[in-house]
mmCIF file of C-alpha atoms in Angstrom:
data_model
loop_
_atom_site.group_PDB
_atom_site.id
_atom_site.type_symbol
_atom_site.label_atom_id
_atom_site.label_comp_id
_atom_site.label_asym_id
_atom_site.label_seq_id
_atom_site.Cartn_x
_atom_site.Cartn_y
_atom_site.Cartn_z
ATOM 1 C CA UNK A 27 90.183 124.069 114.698
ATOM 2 C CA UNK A 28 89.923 120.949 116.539
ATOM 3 C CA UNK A 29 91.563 122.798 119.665
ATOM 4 C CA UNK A 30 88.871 125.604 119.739
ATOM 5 C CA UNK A 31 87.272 126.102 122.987
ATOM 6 C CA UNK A 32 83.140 125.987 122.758
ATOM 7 C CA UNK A 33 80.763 127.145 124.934
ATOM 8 C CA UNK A 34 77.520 125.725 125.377
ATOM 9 C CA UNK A 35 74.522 127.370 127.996
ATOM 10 C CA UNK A 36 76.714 129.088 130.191
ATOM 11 C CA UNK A 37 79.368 126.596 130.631
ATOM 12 C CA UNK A 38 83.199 125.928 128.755
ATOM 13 C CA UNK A 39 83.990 122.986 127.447
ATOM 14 C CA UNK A 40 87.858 122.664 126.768
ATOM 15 C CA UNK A 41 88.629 119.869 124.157
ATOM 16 C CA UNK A 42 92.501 120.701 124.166
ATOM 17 C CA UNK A 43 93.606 117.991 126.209
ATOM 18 C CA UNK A 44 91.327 115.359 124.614
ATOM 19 C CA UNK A 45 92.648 116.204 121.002
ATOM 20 C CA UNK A 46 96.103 116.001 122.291
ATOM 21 C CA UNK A 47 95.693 112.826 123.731
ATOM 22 C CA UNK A 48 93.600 111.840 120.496
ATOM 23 C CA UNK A 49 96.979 112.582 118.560
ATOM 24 C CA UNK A 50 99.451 110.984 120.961
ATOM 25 C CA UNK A 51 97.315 107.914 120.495
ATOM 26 C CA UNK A 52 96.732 108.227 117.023
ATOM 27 C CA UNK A 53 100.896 108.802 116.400
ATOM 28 C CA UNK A 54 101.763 105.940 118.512
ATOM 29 C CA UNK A 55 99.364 103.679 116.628
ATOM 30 C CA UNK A 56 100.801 104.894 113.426
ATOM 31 C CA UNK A 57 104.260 103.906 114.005
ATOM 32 C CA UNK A 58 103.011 100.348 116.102
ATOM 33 C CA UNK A 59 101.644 99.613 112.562
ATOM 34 C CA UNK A 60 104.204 100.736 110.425
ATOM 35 C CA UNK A 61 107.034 98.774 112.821
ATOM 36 C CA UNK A 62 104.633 95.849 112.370
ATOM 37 C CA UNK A 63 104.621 96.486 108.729
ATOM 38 C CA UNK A 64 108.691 96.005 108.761
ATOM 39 C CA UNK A 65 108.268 92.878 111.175
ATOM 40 C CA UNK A 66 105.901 91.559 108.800
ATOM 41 C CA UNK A 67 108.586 91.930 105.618
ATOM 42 C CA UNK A 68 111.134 90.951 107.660
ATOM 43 C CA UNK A 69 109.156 87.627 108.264
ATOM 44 C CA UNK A 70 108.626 87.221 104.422
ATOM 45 C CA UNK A 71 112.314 87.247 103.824
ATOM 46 C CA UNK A 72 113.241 85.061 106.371
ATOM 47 C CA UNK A 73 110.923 82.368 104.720
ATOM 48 C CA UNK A 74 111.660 83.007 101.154
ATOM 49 C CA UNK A 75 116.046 82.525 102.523
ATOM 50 C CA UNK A 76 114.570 79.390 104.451
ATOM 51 C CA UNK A 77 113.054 78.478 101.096
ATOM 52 C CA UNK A 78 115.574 78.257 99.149
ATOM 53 C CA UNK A 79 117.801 76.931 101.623
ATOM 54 C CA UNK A 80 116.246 73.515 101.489
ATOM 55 C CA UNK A 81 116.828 72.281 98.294
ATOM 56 C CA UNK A 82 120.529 73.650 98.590
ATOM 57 C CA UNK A 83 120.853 71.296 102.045
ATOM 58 C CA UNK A 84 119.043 68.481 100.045
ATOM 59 C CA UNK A 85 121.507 68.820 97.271
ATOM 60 C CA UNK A 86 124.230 68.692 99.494
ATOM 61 C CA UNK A 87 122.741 65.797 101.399
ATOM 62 C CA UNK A 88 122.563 64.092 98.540
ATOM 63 C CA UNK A 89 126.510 64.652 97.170
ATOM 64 C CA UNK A 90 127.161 62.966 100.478
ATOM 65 C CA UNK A 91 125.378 59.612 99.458
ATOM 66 C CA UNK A 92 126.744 60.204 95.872
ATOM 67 C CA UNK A 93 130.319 59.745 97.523
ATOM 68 C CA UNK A 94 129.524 56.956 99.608
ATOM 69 C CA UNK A 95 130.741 53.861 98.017
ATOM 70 C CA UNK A 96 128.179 52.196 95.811
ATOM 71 C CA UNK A 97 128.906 48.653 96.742
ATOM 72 C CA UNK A 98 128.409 49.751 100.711
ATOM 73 C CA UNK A 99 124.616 51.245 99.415
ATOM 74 C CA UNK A 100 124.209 48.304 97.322
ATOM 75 C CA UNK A 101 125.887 45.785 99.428
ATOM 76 C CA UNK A 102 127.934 44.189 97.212
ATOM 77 C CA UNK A 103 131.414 42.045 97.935
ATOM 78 C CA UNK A 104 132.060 41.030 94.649
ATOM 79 C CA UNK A 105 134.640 44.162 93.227
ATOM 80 C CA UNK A 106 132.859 44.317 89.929
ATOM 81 C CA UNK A 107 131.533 47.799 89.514
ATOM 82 C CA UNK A 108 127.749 48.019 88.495
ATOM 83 C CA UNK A 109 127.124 50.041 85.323
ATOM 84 C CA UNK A 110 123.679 51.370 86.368
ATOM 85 C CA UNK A 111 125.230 52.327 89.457
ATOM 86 C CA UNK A 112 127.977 54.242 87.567
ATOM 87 C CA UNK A 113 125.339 55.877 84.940
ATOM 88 C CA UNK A 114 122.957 56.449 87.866
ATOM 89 C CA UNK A 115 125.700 58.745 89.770
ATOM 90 C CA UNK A 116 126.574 60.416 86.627
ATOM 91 C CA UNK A 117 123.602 61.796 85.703
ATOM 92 C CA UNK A 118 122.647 62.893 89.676
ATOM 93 C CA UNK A 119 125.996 64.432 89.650
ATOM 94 C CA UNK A 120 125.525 65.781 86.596
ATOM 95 C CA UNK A 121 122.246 67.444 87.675
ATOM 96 C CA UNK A 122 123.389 68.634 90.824
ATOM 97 C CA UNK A 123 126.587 70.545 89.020
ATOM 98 C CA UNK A 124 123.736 71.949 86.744
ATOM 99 C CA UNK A 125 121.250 72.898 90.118
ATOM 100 C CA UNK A 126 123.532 74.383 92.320
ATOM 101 C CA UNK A 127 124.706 77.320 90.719
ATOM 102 C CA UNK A 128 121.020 78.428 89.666
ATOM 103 C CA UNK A 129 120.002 77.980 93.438
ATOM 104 C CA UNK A 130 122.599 80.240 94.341
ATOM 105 C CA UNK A 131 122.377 82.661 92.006
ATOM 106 C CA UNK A 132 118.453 82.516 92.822
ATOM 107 C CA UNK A 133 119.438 83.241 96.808
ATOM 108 C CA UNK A 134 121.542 86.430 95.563
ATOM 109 C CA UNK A 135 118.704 87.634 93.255
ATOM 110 C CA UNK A 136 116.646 87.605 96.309
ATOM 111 C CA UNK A 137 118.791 89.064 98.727
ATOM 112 C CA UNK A 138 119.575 91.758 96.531
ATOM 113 C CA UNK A 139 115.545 92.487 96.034
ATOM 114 C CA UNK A 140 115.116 92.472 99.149
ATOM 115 C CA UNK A 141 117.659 94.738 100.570
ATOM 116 C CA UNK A 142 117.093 97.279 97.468
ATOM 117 C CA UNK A 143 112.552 97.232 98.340
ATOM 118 C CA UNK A 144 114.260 97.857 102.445
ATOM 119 C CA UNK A 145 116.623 100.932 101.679
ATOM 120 C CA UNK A 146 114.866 102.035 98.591
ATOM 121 C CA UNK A 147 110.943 102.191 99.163
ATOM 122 C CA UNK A 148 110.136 100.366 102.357
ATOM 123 C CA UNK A 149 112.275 102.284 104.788
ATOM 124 C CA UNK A 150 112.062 105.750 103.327
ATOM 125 C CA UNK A 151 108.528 105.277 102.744
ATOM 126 C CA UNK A 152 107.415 104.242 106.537
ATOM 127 C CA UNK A 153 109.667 107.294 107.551
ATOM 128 C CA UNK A 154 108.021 109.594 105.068
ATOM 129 C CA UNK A 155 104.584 108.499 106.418
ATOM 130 C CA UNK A 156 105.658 108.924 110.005
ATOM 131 C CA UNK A 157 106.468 112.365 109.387
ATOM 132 C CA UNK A 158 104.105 113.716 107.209
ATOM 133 C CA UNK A 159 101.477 112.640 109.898
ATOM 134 C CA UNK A 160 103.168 114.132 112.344
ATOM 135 C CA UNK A 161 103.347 117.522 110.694
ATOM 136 C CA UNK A 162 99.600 117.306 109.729
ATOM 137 C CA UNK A 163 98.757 116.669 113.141
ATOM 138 C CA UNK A 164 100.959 119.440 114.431
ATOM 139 C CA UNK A 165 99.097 121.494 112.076
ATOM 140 C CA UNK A 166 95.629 120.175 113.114
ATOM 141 C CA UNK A 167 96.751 120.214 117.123
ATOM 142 C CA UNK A 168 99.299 122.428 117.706
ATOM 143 C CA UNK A 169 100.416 121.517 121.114
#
């Protein structure tokens, strides 16, 4: 195999060492890339969570200037409540109420993705790569 010893005009030329550093390298480069891989997803989750964090935090922002007082935003002394104001607040509150619960449940669905690609077919498929190079490369260079 790769591991044979040749001879050429007289003289032996030993390629055992070289093909077992060749495989060291070639095992360690293998699992650099496949721990860059999980990085890499790891990355992609962390963005799609920030994602859909900000409209939550901008929906929440927003409740906060929905309890506010109107008169302080609008500036008014007067006491008389403003109707537009009133219908204005419904319908943001109103679409908030409606917003919230589908961002949530829109977090979950990706958490739940994500965690079930990681233990499902991510994880066990770096590992089954890792190892099923390593045995063919046993088999190639034995060491």
């Amino acid at each position: 195999m790769a591991t044979d010893t040749k001879t050429g005009t007289g003289r032996a030329f030993d390629a055992t060492e070289m093909a077992k550093t060749w495989k060291e390298g070639y095992l360690k480069g293998l699992e650099a890339s496949l721990e860059w891989q999980e990085q890499s997803e790891h990355l992609v989750k962390d963005a799609v969570r920030q994602g859909l964090a900000a409209p939550r935090q901008w929906l929440a922002s927003n409740r906060d200037l929905l309890v506010m007082h109107w008169d302080q935003i609008q500036g008014q002394t007067n006491g008389v409540p403003n109707p537009f104001l009133a219908f204005t607040r419904q319908v943001l509150q109103t679409s908030q109420d409606m917003a919230e619960p589908m961002l949530k449940t829109a977090a979950d669905a990706c958490e739940t993705a994500f965690e079930y690609y990681e233990t499902s077919i991510a994880g066990p498929s770096r590992k089954f790569a890792l190892e099923i190079n390593k045995k063919v490369m046993d088999t190639v260079i034995p060491n």
